């Protein structure tokens, strides 16, 4: 190994923190247990967390996020589990059109125009993207008198032109919703930066975060996306396209946000890096042993050239969508 990473010393304080974290597990529940206590399917519970309707906290023991017991009681003594279940009921195009009392074709047009925001997606066995929407939000949209002209009669010419040019804002709107979830759950400056970076491809992240040690640290906090097929499969590649920003203005906006988030994280908690050769050391067991050779950056991979990577993305299914500022 070419160098040692500077890490916090193991002290009585950190041992006490671990003990406290272990004790905290007694006042929190694993997601599967919390879902059972609330009488929800796991998919319903996960969506409630996604929407911020069930509060979670990080597991100090490193086992993912957990649900405080008092959060379970808050839901039970409030509107109750049945109300929570109804608030997260997600429907596809056919059921959504029935909720709004419109045809499936009109429903799809409204969704592609970005007027109906998907809350989730999955790939069916034919690798077709199935978008899901909150039933509550669809009812609210249909009940709003300002939307009456969109639900009946001919779609305005300007909107028809946009649809004819391939406009489909469903992936972008879903990404915006996902970013909101990730930022709500981020409990560390680098986690907030990683949430933004998770919607950009590696080329854009490398352009913005030029320090290899910061990129390596950023990857430690990168949220794990939901699996869609085996790695490298057509289904996984399609899901990756949906989860990666594709519109030029969206990319630039995220790049700017990433630069600001990394600057803020750097100011609060600089990324760890190898100890320079010759720096005095503390006794073994308290600090890392110093390297005998000059440290090297943690990365060896070379990101694909920007245009090559962008052209690859644009040739995909969602890369052919009409681009516009919004």
PDB file of C-alpha atoms in Angstrom:
ATOM      1  CA  UNK A   1       0.000   0.000   0.000  1.00  0.00           C
ATOM      2  CA  UNK A   2       1.383   3.373  -0.980  1.00  0.00           C
ATOM      3  CA  UNK A   3      -0.013   5.350   1.940  1.00  0.00           C
ATOM      4  CA  UNK A   4      -2.177   5.314   4.997  1.00  0.00           C
ATOM      5  CA  UNK A   5      -5.416   7.224   5.302  1.00  0.00           C
ATOM      6  CA  UNK A   6      -5.750   9.616   8.198  1.00  0.00           C
ATOM      7  CA  UNK A   7      -8.649   8.439  10.316  1.00  0.00           C
ATOM      8  CA  UNK A   8     -10.012   9.591  13.685  1.00  0.00           C
ATOM      9  CA  UNK A   9      -8.205   8.093  16.656  1.00  0.00           C
ATOM     10  CA  UNK A  10      -9.907   5.368  18.643  1.00  0.00           C
ATOM     11  CA  UNK A  11     -10.616   6.955  21.988  1.00  0.00           C
ATOM     12  CA  UNK A  12     -12.821   6.435  24.988  1.00  0.00           C
ATOM     13  CA  UNK A  13     -15.199   8.964  23.437  1.00  0.00           C
ATOM     14  CA  UNK A  14     -15.625   6.946  20.237  1.00  0.00           C
ATOM     15  CA  UNK A  15     -16.053   3.745  22.258  1.00  0.00           C
ATOM     16  CA  UNK A  16     -18.735   5.494  24.262  1.00  0.00           C
ATOM     17  CA  UNK A  17     -20.396   6.594  21.000  1.00  0.00           C
ATOM     18  CA  UNK A  18     -20.502   3.011  19.790  1.00  0.00           C
ATOM     19  CA  UNK A  19     -22.005   1.897  23.088  1.00  0.00           C
ATOM     20  CA  UNK A  20     -24.601   4.642  22.833  1.00  0.00           C
ATOM     21  CA  UNK A  21     -25.386   3.559  19.267  1.00  0.00           C
ATOM     22  CA  UNK A  22     -25.887  -0.012  20.435  1.00  0.00           C
ATOM     23  CA  UNK A  23     -28.223   1.215  23.152  1.00  0.00           C
ATOM     24  CA  UNK A  24     -30.133   3.259  20.588  1.00  0.00           C
ATOM     25  CA  UNK A  25     -31.042   0.056  18.748  1.00  0.00           C
ATOM     26  CA  UNK A  26     -33.310  -0.706  21.706  1.00  0.00           C
ATOM     27  CA  UNK A  27     -35.356   2.415  20.968  1.00  0.00           C
ATOM     28  CA  UNK A  28     -35.501   1.903  17.201  1.00  0.00           C
ATOM     29  CA  UNK A  29     -36.857  -0.730  14.839  1.00  0.00           C
ATOM     30  CA  UNK A  30     -35.561  -2.267  11.642  1.00  0.00           C
ATOM     31  CA  UNK A  31     -37.634  -1.238   8.585  1.00  0.00           C
ATOM     32  CA  UNK A  32     -39.156  -4.708   8.186  1.00  0.00           C
ATOM     33  CA  UNK A  33     -40.271  -4.756  11.838  1.00  0.00           C
ATOM     34  CA  UNK A  34     -41.604  -1.192  11.620  1.00  0.00           C
ATOM     35  CA  UNK A  35     -43.640  -2.101   8.526  1.00  0.00           C
ATOM     36  CA  UNK A  36     -45.207  -5.070  10.364  1.00  0.00           C
ATOM     37  CA  UNK A  37     -46.045  -2.951  13.416  1.00  0.00           C
ATOM     38  CA  UNK A  38     -47.812  -0.432  11.184  1.00  0.00           C
ATOM     39  CA  UNK A  39     -49.611  -3.139   9.217  1.00  0.00           C
ATOM     40  CA  UNK A  40     -48.013  -2.021   5.931  1.00  0.00           C
ATOM     41  CA  UNK A  41     -46.536  -3.984   3.078  1.00  0.00           C
ATOM     42  CA  UNK A  42     -42.818  -3.400   2.792  1.00  0.00           C
ATOM     43  CA  UNK A  43     -43.319  -1.580  -0.527  1.00  0.00           C
ATOM     44  CA  UNK A  44     -45.868   0.734   1.118  1.00  0.00           C
ATOM     45  CA  UNK A  45     -43.546   1.388   4.031  1.00  0.00           C
ATOM     46  CA  UNK A  46     -40.567   2.108   1.765  1.00  0.00           C
ATOM     47  CA  UNK A  47     -42.642   4.582  -0.221  1.00  0.00           C
ATOM     48  CA  UNK A  48     -43.784   6.303   2.993  1.00  0.00           C
ATOM     49  CA  UNK A  49     -40.116   6.711   3.962  1.00  0.00           C
ATOM     50  CA  UNK A  50     -39.311   7.923   0.451  1.00  0.00           C
ATOM     51  CA  UNK A  51     -41.961  10.636   0.787  1.00  0.00           C
ATOM     52  CA  UNK A  52     -40.793  11.672   4.253  1.00  0.00           C
ATOM     53  CA  UNK A  53     -43.981  10.459   5.935  1.00  0.00           C
ATOM     54  CA  UNK A  54     -42.126   8.052   8.189  1.00  0.00           C
ATOM     55  CA  UNK A  55     -39.052   9.426   9.930  1.00  0.00           C
ATOM     56  CA  UNK A  56     -35.935   7.284   9.980  1.00  0.00           C
ATOM     57  CA  UNK A  57     -32.577   7.709  11.683  1.00  0.00           C
ATOM     58  CA  UNK A  58     -29.131   6.307  10.849  1.00  0.00           C
ATOM     59  CA  UNK A  59     -28.138   3.098  12.594  1.00  0.00           C
ATOM     60  CA  UNK A  60     -25.074   3.953  14.681  1.00  0.00           C
ATOM     61  CA  UNK A  61     -23.984   0.359  14.323  1.00  0.00           C
ATOM     62  CA  UNK A  62     -23.682   0.742  10.565  1.00  0.00           C
ATOM     63  CA  UNK A  63     -26.690  -1.382   9.648  1.00  0.00           C
ATOM     64  CA  UNK A  64     -28.616   1.125   7.558  1.00  0.00           C
ATOM     65  CA  UNK A  65     -31.521   3.298   8.658  1.00  0.00           C
ATOM     66  CA  UNK A  66     -33.970   2.487  11.447  1.00  0.00           C
ATOM     67  CA  UNK A  67     -37.311   3.785  12.693  1.00  0.00           C
ATOM     68  CA  UNK A  68     -37.652   5.304  16.176  1.00  0.00           C
ATOM     69  CA  UNK A  69     -40.325   3.653  18.308  1.00  0.00           C
ATOM     70  CA  UNK A  70     -41.843   7.049  19.075  1.00  0.00           C
ATOM     71  CA  UNK A  71     -42.377   7.517  15.324  1.00  0.00           C
ATOM     72  CA  UNK A  72     -44.534   4.391  15.288  1.00  0.00           C
ATOM     73  CA  UNK A  73     -46.566   5.792  18.184  1.00  0.00           C
ATOM     74  CA  UNK A  74     -46.890   9.171  16.470  1.00  0.00           C
ATOM     75  CA  UNK A  75     -48.436   7.526  13.402  1.00  0.00           C
ATOM     76  CA  UNK A  76     -50.743   5.313  15.468  1.00  0.00           C
ATOM     77  CA  UNK A  77     -52.028   8.171  17.611  1.00  0.00           C
ATOM     78  CA  UNK A  78     -52.362  10.486  14.627  1.00  0.00           C
ATOM     79  CA  UNK A  79     -54.369   9.550  11.557  1.00  0.00           C
ATOM     80  CA  UNK A  80     -53.396   5.899  11.905  1.00  0.00           C
ATOM     81  CA  UNK A  81     -51.857   3.251   9.709  1.00  0.00           C
ATOM     82  CA  UNK A  82     -54.832   3.037   7.354  1.00  0.00           C
ATOM     83  CA  UNK A  83     -54.575   6.741   6.521  1.00  0.00           C
ATOM     84  CA  UNK A  84     -50.834   6.376   5.963  1.00  0.00           C
ATOM     85  CA  UNK A  85     -51.451   3.407   3.664  1.00  0.00           C
ATOM     86  CA  UNK A  86     -53.990   5.344   1.620  1.00  0.00           C
ATOM     87  CA  UNK A  87     -51.669   8.360   1.365  1.00  0.00           C
ATOM     88  CA  UNK A  88     -48.951   6.244  -0.258  1.00  0.00           C
ATOM     89  CA  UNK A  89     -51.202   4.228  -2.588  1.00  0.00           C
ATOM     90  CA  UNK A  90     -49.423   4.240  -5.948  1.00  0.00           C
ATOM     91  CA  UNK A  91     -51.138   3.422  -9.238  1.00  0.00           C
ATOM     92  CA  UNK A  92     -50.101   2.933 -12.835  1.00  0.00           C
ATOM     93  CA  UNK A  93     -51.498   4.469 -15.998  1.00  0.00           C
ATOM     94  CA  UNK A  94     -54.751   2.480 -16.219  1.00  0.00           C
ATOM     95  CA  UNK A  95     -55.740   2.909 -12.581  1.00  0.00           C
ATOM     96  CA  UNK A  96     -54.497   6.511 -12.575  1.00  0.00           C
ATOM     97  CA  UNK A  97     -56.637   7.376 -15.591  1.00  0.00           C
ATOM     98  CA  UNK A  98     -59.642   5.884 -13.798  1.00  0.00           C
ATOM     99  CA  UNK A  99     -58.929   8.004 -10.702  1.00  0.00           C
ATOM    100  CA  UNK A 100     -58.853  11.147 -12.862  1.00  0.00           C
ATOM    101  CA  UNK A 101     -61.705   9.982 -15.111  1.00  0.00           C
ATOM    102  CA  UNK A 102     -59.706  10.498 -18.303  1.00  0.00           C
ATOM    103  CA  UNK A 103     -58.494   8.164 -21.019  1.00  0.00           C
ATOM    104  CA  UNK A 104     -55.174   6.392 -20.700  1.00  0.00           C
ATOM    105  CA  UNK A 105     -53.852   8.321 -23.697  1.00  0.00           C
ATOM    106  CA  UNK A 106     -54.664  11.671 -22.083  1.00  0.00           C
ATOM    107  CA  UNK A 107     -53.158  10.518 -18.799  1.00  0.00           C
ATOM    108  CA  UNK A 108     -49.910   9.627 -20.564  1.00  0.00           C
ATOM    109  CA  UNK A 109     -49.817  13.006 -22.309  1.00  0.00           C
ATOM    110  CA  UNK A 110     -50.207  14.833 -19.003  1.00  0.00           C
ATOM    111  CA  UNK A 111     -47.457  12.717 -17.448  1.00  0.00           C
ATOM    112  CA  UNK A 112     -45.042  13.259 -20.347  1.00  0.00           C
ATOM    113  CA  UNK A 113     -45.665  17.002 -20.100  1.00  0.00           C
ATOM    114  CA  UNK A 114     -44.525  16.860 -16.478  1.00  0.00           C
ATOM    115  CA  UNK A 115     -47.926  17.726 -15.032  1.00  0.00           C
ATOM    116  CA  UNK A 116     -48.172  14.387 -13.212  1.00  0.00           C
ATOM    117  CA  UNK A 117     -45.031  13.454 -11.294  1.00  0.00           C
ATOM    118  CA  UNK A 118     -44.162   9.752 -10.894  1.00  0.00           C
ATOM    119  CA  UNK A 119     -43.247   8.549  -7.452  1.00  0.00           C
ATOM    120  CA  UNK A 120     -41.712   5.226  -8.462  1.00  0.00           C
ATOM    121  CA  UNK A 121     -40.876   3.092 -11.474  1.00  0.00           C
ATOM    122  CA  UNK A 122     -40.072  -0.505 -12.229  1.00  0.00           C
ATOM    123  CA  UNK A 123     -39.275  -2.581 -15.300  1.00  0.00           C
ATOM    124  CA  UNK A 124     -41.715  -5.333 -16.222  1.00  0.00           C
ATOM    125  CA  UNK A 125     -40.707  -8.668 -17.692  1.00  0.00           C
ATOM    126  CA  UNK A 126     -40.588  -7.133 -21.167  1.00  0.00           C
ATOM    127  CA  UNK A 127     -38.163  -4.454 -19.880  1.00  0.00           C
ATOM    128  CA  UNK A 128     -40.797  -1.787 -20.374  1.00  0.00           C
ATOM    129  CA  UNK A 129     -40.776   1.083 -17.882  1.00  0.00           C
ATOM    130  CA  UNK A 130     -43.864   1.174 -15.675  1.00  0.00           C
ATOM    131  CA  UNK A 131     -44.378   4.511 -13.924  1.00  0.00           C
ATOM    132  CA  UNK A 132     -46.375   4.769 -10.697  1.00  0.00           C
ATOM    133  CA  UNK A 133     -48.133   7.851  -9.330  1.00  0.00           C
ATOM    134  CA  UNK A 134     -49.655   8.774  -5.981  1.00  0.00           C
ATOM    135  CA  UNK A 135     -53.404   8.316  -6.127  1.00  0.00           C
ATOM    136  CA  UNK A 136     -53.870  11.262  -3.735  1.00  0.00           C
ATOM    137  CA  UNK A 137     -51.961  13.608  -6.029  1.00  0.00           C
ATOM    138  CA  UNK A 138     -53.952  12.507  -9.065  1.00  0.00           C
ATOM    139  CA  UNK A 139     -57.232  13.223  -7.266  1.00  0.00           C
ATOM    140  CA  UNK A 140     -55.989  16.658  -6.230  1.00  0.00           C
ATOM    141  CA  UNK A 141     -54.928  17.455  -9.797  1.00  0.00           C
ATOM    142  CA  UNK A 142     -58.302  16.414 -11.198  1.00  0.00           C
ATOM    143  CA  UNK A 143     -60.200  18.394  -8.542  1.00  0.00           C
ATOM    144  CA  UNK A 144     -58.333  21.640  -9.256  1.00  0.00           C
ATOM    145  CA  UNK A 145     -60.491  23.842 -11.503  1.00  0.00           C
ATOM    146  CA  UNK A 146     -57.358  25.337 -13.068  1.00  0.00           C
ATOM    147  CA  UNK A 147     -56.691  21.955 -14.693  1.00  0.00           C
ATOM    148  CA  UNK A 148     -60.186  21.473 -16.136  1.00  0.00           C
ATOM    149  CA  UNK A 149     -59.133  22.476 -19.659  1.00  0.00           C
ATOM    150  CA  UNK A 150     -56.363  19.878 -19.622  1.00  0.00           C
ATOM    151  CA  UNK A 151     -58.748  17.076 -18.655  1.00  0.00           C
ATOM    152  CA  UNK A 152     -61.308  17.670 -21.376  1.00  0.00           C
ATOM    153  CA  UNK A 153     -61.239  18.876 -24.930  1.00  0.00           C
ATOM    154  CA  UNK A 154     -58.308  19.251 -27.287  1.00  0.00           C
ATOM    155  CA  UNK A 155     -54.767  19.556 -25.923  1.00  0.00           C
ATOM    156  CA  UNK A 156     -53.373  23.053 -26.687  1.00  0.00           C
ATOM    157  CA  UNK A 157     -51.305  23.208 -29.882  1.00  0.00           C
ATOM    158  CA  UNK A 158     -48.122  24.261 -28.097  1.00  0.00           C
ATOM    159  CA  UNK A 159     -48.249  21.237 -25.830  1.00  0.00           C
ATOM    160  CA  UNK A 160     -49.038  18.945 -28.757  1.00  0.00           C
ATOM    161  CA  UNK A 161     -45.975  20.279 -30.567  1.00  0.00           C
ATOM    162  CA  UNK A 162     -43.775  19.504 -27.571  1.00  0.00           C
ATOM    163  CA  UNK A 163     -45.138  15.972 -27.357  1.00  0.00           C
ATOM    164  CA  UNK A 164     -44.599  15.527 -31.092  1.00  0.00           C
ATOM    165  CA  UNK A 165     -40.942  16.441 -30.653  1.00  0.00           C
ATOM    166  CA  UNK A 166     -40.520  13.688 -28.060  1.00  0.00           C
ATOM    167  CA  UNK A 167     -40.898  15.549 -24.760  1.00  0.00           C
ATOM    168  CA  UNK A 168     -41.046  13.191 -21.781  1.00  0.00           C
ATOM    169  CA  UNK A 169     -40.388  14.731 -18.373  1.00  0.00           C
ATOM    170  CA  UNK A 170     -41.247  11.634 -16.347  1.00  0.00           C
ATOM    171  CA  UNK A 171     -37.641  10.513 -15.783  1.00  0.00           C
ATOM    172  CA  UNK A 172     -36.493  14.022 -14.873  1.00  0.00           C
ATOM    173  CA  UNK A 173     -39.388  14.578 -12.473  1.00  0.00           C
ATOM    174  CA  UNK A 174     -38.732  11.233 -10.819  1.00  0.00           C
ATOM    175  CA  UNK A 175     -35.043  12.142 -10.376  1.00  0.00           C
ATOM    176  CA  UNK A 176     -36.051  15.397  -8.717  1.00  0.00           C
ATOM    177  CA  UNK A 177     -38.233  13.506  -6.290  1.00  0.00           C
ATOM    178  CA  UNK A 178     -35.477  11.015  -5.524  1.00  0.00           C
ATOM    179  CA  UNK A 179     -32.976  13.787  -4.850  1.00  0.00           C
ATOM    180  CA  UNK A 180     -35.371  15.273  -2.312  1.00  0.00           C
ATOM    181  CA  UNK A 181     -35.482  11.945  -0.469  1.00  0.00           C
ATOM    182  CA  UNK A 182     -31.716  11.551  -0.459  1.00  0.00           C
ATOM    183  CA  UNK A 183     -31.153  15.067   0.826  1.00  0.00           C
ATOM    184  CA  UNK A 184     -33.699  14.541   3.620  1.00  0.00           C
ATOM    185  CA  UNK A 185     -31.850  11.434   4.743  1.00  0.00           C
ATOM    186  CA  UNK A 186     -28.340  12.884   4.405  1.00  0.00           C
ATOM    187  CA  UNK A 187     -26.898  13.410   7.881  1.00  0.00           C
ATOM    188  CA  UNK A 188     -23.358  14.382   6.832  1.00  0.00           C
ATOM    189  CA  UNK A 189     -22.027  17.098   4.481  1.00  0.00           C
ATOM    190  CA  UNK A 190     -20.388  14.522   2.231  1.00  0.00           C
ATOM    191  CA  UNK A 191     -23.628  12.517   2.145  1.00  0.00           C
ATOM    192  CA  UNK A 192     -25.429  15.600   0.828  1.00  0.00           C
ATOM    193  CA  UNK A 193     -22.791  16.029  -1.863  1.00  0.00           C
ATOM    194  CA  UNK A 194     -22.999  12.315  -2.716  1.00  0.00           C
ATOM    195  CA  UNK A 195     -26.784  12.588  -3.089  1.00  0.00           C
ATOM    196  CA  UNK A 196     -26.325  15.182  -5.830  1.00  0.00           C
ATOM    197  CA  UNK A 197     -23.454  13.235  -7.422  1.00  0.00           C
ATOM    198  CA  UNK A 198     -25.628  10.091  -7.616  1.00  0.00           C
ATOM    199  CA  UNK A 199     -27.686  11.704 -10.398  1.00  0.00           C
ATOM    200  CA  UNK A 200     -24.631  12.569 -12.529  1.00  0.00           C
ATOM    201  CA  UNK A 201     -22.452  10.269 -14.584  1.00  0.00           C
ATOM    202  CA  UNK A 202     -18.816   9.643 -13.644  1.00  0.00           C
ATOM    203  CA  UNK A 203     -17.524  12.071 -16.269  1.00  0.00           C
ATOM    204  CA  UNK A 204     -19.464  14.991 -14.864  1.00  0.00           C
ATOM    205  CA  UNK A 205     -18.491  14.122 -11.284  1.00  0.00           C
ATOM    206  CA  UNK A 206     -14.806  13.979 -12.276  1.00  0.00           C
ATOM    207  CA  UNK A 207     -15.097  17.339 -14.031  1.00  0.00           C
ATOM    208  CA  UNK A 208     -16.517  18.982 -10.922  1.00  0.00           C
ATOM    209  CA  UNK A 209     -14.591  17.117  -8.203  1.00  0.00           C
ATOM    210  CA  UNK A 210     -11.046  17.166  -9.534  1.00  0.00           C
ATOM    211  CA  UNK A 211      -9.324  15.960  -6.352  1.00  0.00           C
ATOM    212  CA  UNK A 212      -9.113  12.128  -6.506  1.00  0.00           C
ATOM    213  CA  UNK A 213      -9.181  11.795  -2.718  1.00  0.00           C
ATOM    214  CA  UNK A 214     -12.377  13.805  -2.549  1.00  0.00           C
ATOM    215  CA  UNK A 215     -13.918  11.655  -5.288  1.00  0.00           C
ATOM    216  CA  UNK A 216     -12.925   8.552  -3.349  1.00  0.00           C
ATOM    217  CA  UNK A 217     -14.457   9.962  -0.165  1.00  0.00           C
ATOM    218  CA  UNK A 218     -17.587  10.941  -2.075  1.00  0.00           C
ATOM    219  CA  UNK A 219     -18.039   7.332  -3.224  1.00  0.00           C
ATOM    220  CA  UNK A 220     -18.104   6.175   0.414  1.00  0.00           C
ATOM    221  CA  UNK A 221     -21.346   8.117   0.924  1.00  0.00           C
ATOM    222  CA  UNK A 222     -22.920   7.377  -2.454  1.00  0.00           C
ATOM    223  CA  UNK A 223     -26.455   6.039  -1.938  1.00  0.00           C
ATOM    224  CA  UNK A 224     -27.150   2.572  -3.251  1.00  0.00           C
ATOM    225  CA  UNK A 225     -29.740   2.586  -6.056  1.00  0.00           C
ATOM    226  CA  UNK A 226     -32.455  -0.021  -6.213  1.00  0.00           C
ATOM    227  CA  UNK A 227     -31.443  -3.063  -8.252  1.00  0.00           C
ATOM    228  CA  UNK A 228     -33.102  -3.502 -11.642  1.00  0.00           C
ATOM    229  CA  UNK A 229     -31.799  -6.721 -13.131  1.00  0.00           C
ATOM    230  CA  UNK A 230     -28.296  -8.137 -12.870  1.00  0.00           C
ATOM    231  CA  UNK A 231     -25.372  -5.694 -13.289  1.00  0.00           C
ATOM    232  CA  UNK A 232     -24.680  -4.958 -16.940  1.00  0.00           C
ATOM    233  CA  UNK A 233     -27.974  -6.418 -18.136  1.00  0.00           C
ATOM    234  CA  UNK A 234     -30.188  -4.443 -20.562  1.00  0.00           C
ATOM    235  CA  UNK A 235     -32.655  -3.841 -17.724  1.00  0.00           C
ATOM    236  CA  UNK A 236     -29.912  -2.478 -15.466  1.00  0.00           C
ATOM    237  CA  UNK A 237     -28.617  -0.234 -18.251  1.00  0.00           C
ATOM    238  CA  UNK A 238     -32.088   1.147 -18.918  1.00  0.00           C
ATOM    239  CA  UNK A 239     -32.616   1.832 -15.212  1.00  0.00           C
ATOM    240  CA  UNK A 240     -29.247   3.598 -15.079  1.00  0.00           C
ATOM    241  CA  UNK A 241     -30.338   5.890 -17.907  1.00  0.00           C
ATOM    242  CA  UNK A 242     -33.470   6.805 -15.980  1.00  0.00           C
ATOM    243  CA  UNK A 243     -31.486   7.471 -12.807  1.00  0.00           C
ATOM    244  CA  UNK A 244     -28.843   9.641 -14.543  1.00  0.00           C
ATOM    245  CA  UNK A 245     -29.488  13.256 -15.543  1.00  0.00           C
ATOM    246  CA  UNK A 246     -29.768  13.623 -19.305  1.00  0.00           C
ATOM    247  CA  UNK A 247     -31.032  17.124 -20.075  1.00  0.00           C
ATOM    248  CA  UNK A 248     -28.209  19.661 -20.557  1.00  0.00           C
ATOM    249  CA  UNK A 249     -29.787  22.239 -18.255  1.00  0.00           C
ATOM    250  CA  UNK A 250     -30.472  19.592 -15.618  1.00  0.00           C
ATOM    251  CA  UNK A 251     -26.855  18.427 -15.807  1.00  0.00           C
ATOM    252  CA  UNK A 252     -25.498  21.957 -15.429  1.00  0.00           C
ATOM    253  CA  UNK A 253     -27.803  22.634 -12.502  1.00  0.00           C
ATOM    254  CA  UNK A 254     -26.653  19.459 -10.729  1.00  0.00           C
ATOM    255  CA  UNK A 255     -22.997  20.177 -11.495  1.00  0.00           C
ATOM    256  CA  UNK A 256     -23.347  23.604  -9.900  1.00  0.00           C
ATOM    257  CA  UNK A 257     -25.090  22.108  -6.864  1.00  0.00           C
ATOM    258  CA  UNK A 258     -22.386  19.454  -6.566  1.00  0.00           C
ATOM    259  CA  UNK A 259     -19.613  22.063  -6.632  1.00  0.00           C
ATOM    260  CA  UNK A 260     -21.286  24.019  -3.828  1.00  0.00           C
ATOM    261  CA  UNK A 261     -22.022  20.884  -1.789  1.00  0.00           C
ATOM    262  CA  UNK A 262     -18.417  19.631  -2.049  1.00  0.00           C
ATOM    263  CA  UNK A 263     -17.069  23.059  -1.087  1.00  0.00           C
ATOM    264  CA  UNK A 264     -19.305  23.060   1.985  1.00  0.00           C
ATOM    265  CA  UNK A 265     -18.291  19.489   2.906  1.00  0.00           C
ATOM    266  CA  UNK A 266     -14.615  20.305   2.399  1.00  0.00           C
ATOM    267  CA  UNK A 267     -14.911  23.252   4.764  1.00  0.00           C
ATOM    268  CA  UNK A 268     -16.489  21.163   7.527  1.00  0.00           C
ATOM    269  CA  UNK A 269     -14.807  17.783   7.095  1.00  0.00           C
ATOM    270  CA  UNK A 270     -11.859  17.663   4.651  1.00  0.00           C
ATOM    271  CA  UNK A 271     -11.575  14.354   2.814  1.00  0.00           C
ATOM    272  CA  UNK A 272      -9.032  11.968   4.367  1.00  0.00           C
ATOM    273  CA  UNK A 273      -5.815  11.489   2.446  1.00  0.00           C
ATOM    274  CA  UNK A 274      -2.475   9.665   2.875  1.00  0.00           C
ATOM    275  CA  UNK A 275      -0.033  10.975   5.463  1.00  0.00           C
ATOM    276  CA  UNK A 276       2.965  12.712   3.800  1.00  0.00           C
ATOM    277  CA  UNK A 277       6.258  10.887   4.246  1.00  0.00           C
ATOM    278  CA  UNK A 278       8.332  12.205   7.108  1.00  0.00           C
ATOM    279  CA  UNK A 279       5.444  13.445   9.257  1.00  0.00           C
ATOM    280  CA  UNK A 280       5.979  12.611  12.967  1.00  0.00           C
ATOM    281  CA  UNK A 281       3.881   9.716  14.179  1.00  0.00           C
ATOM    282  CA  UNK A 282       2.219   8.737  17.421  1.00  0.00           C
ATOM    283  CA  UNK A 283       2.780   5.294  18.933  1.00  0.00           C
ATOM    284  CA  UNK A 284       1.415   2.359  16.971  1.00  0.00           C
ATOM    285  CA  UNK A 285      -2.188   1.596  17.775  1.00  0.00           C
ATOM    286  CA  UNK A 286      -3.226   5.221  18.071  1.00  0.00           C
ATOM    287  CA  UNK A 287      -2.415   6.624  14.621  1.00  0.00           C
ATOM    288  CA  UNK A 288      -1.768   4.918  11.279  1.00  0.00           C
ATOM    289  CA  UNK A 289       1.789   3.802  10.463  1.00  0.00           C
ATOM    290  CA  UNK A 290       3.366   6.215   8.022  1.00  0.00           C
ATOM    291  CA  UNK A 291       4.062   5.010   4.473  1.00  0.00           C
ATOM    292  CA  UNK A 292       7.590   4.359   3.293  1.00  0.00           C
ATOM    293  CA  UNK A 293       6.847   5.669  -0.182  1.00  0.00           C
ATOM    294  CA  UNK A 294       5.093   8.732  -1.533  1.00  0.00           C
ATOM    295  CA  UNK A 295       1.313   8.307  -1.458  1.00  0.00           C
ATOM    296  CA  UNK A 296      -0.569   7.953  -4.709  1.00  0.00           C
ATOM    297  CA  UNK A 297      -4.114   8.971  -5.539  1.00  0.00           C
ATOM    298  CA  UNK A 298      -6.677   6.256  -4.771  1.00  0.00           C
ATOM    299  CA  UNK A 299      -7.966   6.119  -8.339  1.00  0.00           C
ATOM    300  CA  UNK A 300      -6.458   4.573 -11.415  1.00  0.00           C
ATOM    301  CA  UNK A 301      -9.479   4.521 -13.685  1.00  0.00           C
ATOM    302  CA  UNK A 302      -9.712   7.083 -16.462  1.00  0.00           C
ATOM    303  CA  UNK A 303     -13.197   8.462 -17.047  1.00  0.00           C
ATOM    304  CA  UNK A 304     -14.450   8.330 -20.604  1.00  0.00           C
ATOM    305  CA  UNK A 305     -14.034  11.581 -22.546  1.00  0.00           C
ATOM    306  CA  UNK A 306     -16.984  13.880 -21.996  1.00  0.00           C
ATOM    307  CA  UNK A 307     -18.315  13.776 -25.553  1.00  0.00           C
ATOM    308  CA  UNK A 308     -17.912  10.007 -25.862  1.00  0.00           C
ATOM    309  CA  UNK A 309     -19.828   9.417 -22.651  1.00  0.00           C
ATOM    310  CA  UNK A 310     -22.498  11.957 -23.506  1.00  0.00           C
ATOM    311  CA  UNK A 311     -22.956  10.503 -27.000  1.00  0.00           C
ATOM    312  CA  UNK A 312     -23.344   7.038 -25.479  1.00  0.00           C
ATOM    313  CA  UNK A 313     -26.066   8.299 -23.156  1.00  0.00           C
ATOM    314  CA  UNK A 314     -27.846  10.248 -25.820  1.00  0.00           C
ATOM    315  CA  UNK A 315     -28.005   7.190 -28.055  1.00  0.00           C
ATOM    316  CA  UNK A 316     -29.991   5.353 -25.369  1.00  0.00           C
ATOM    317  CA  UNK A 317     -33.708   5.210 -24.979  1.00  0.00           C
ATOM    318  CA  UNK A 318     -34.062   8.374 -22.903  1.00  0.00           C
ATOM    319  CA  UNK A 319     -31.245  10.162 -24.652  1.00  0.00           C
ATOM    320  CA  UNK A 320     -33.555  10.673 -27.623  1.00  0.00           C
ATOM    321  CA  UNK A 321     -35.984  12.771 -25.625  1.00  0.00           C
ATOM    322  CA  UNK A 322     -36.607  16.342 -26.700  1.00  0.00           C
ATOM    323  CA  UNK A 323     -34.481  18.746 -24.676  1.00  0.00           C
ATOM    324  CA  UNK A 324     -35.678  22.050 -23.365  1.00  0.00           C
ATOM    325  CA  UNK A 325     -35.198  24.395 -20.452  1.00  0.00           C
ATOM    326  CA  UNK A 326     -37.813  24.119 -17.717  1.00  0.00           C
TER     327      UNK A 326
END
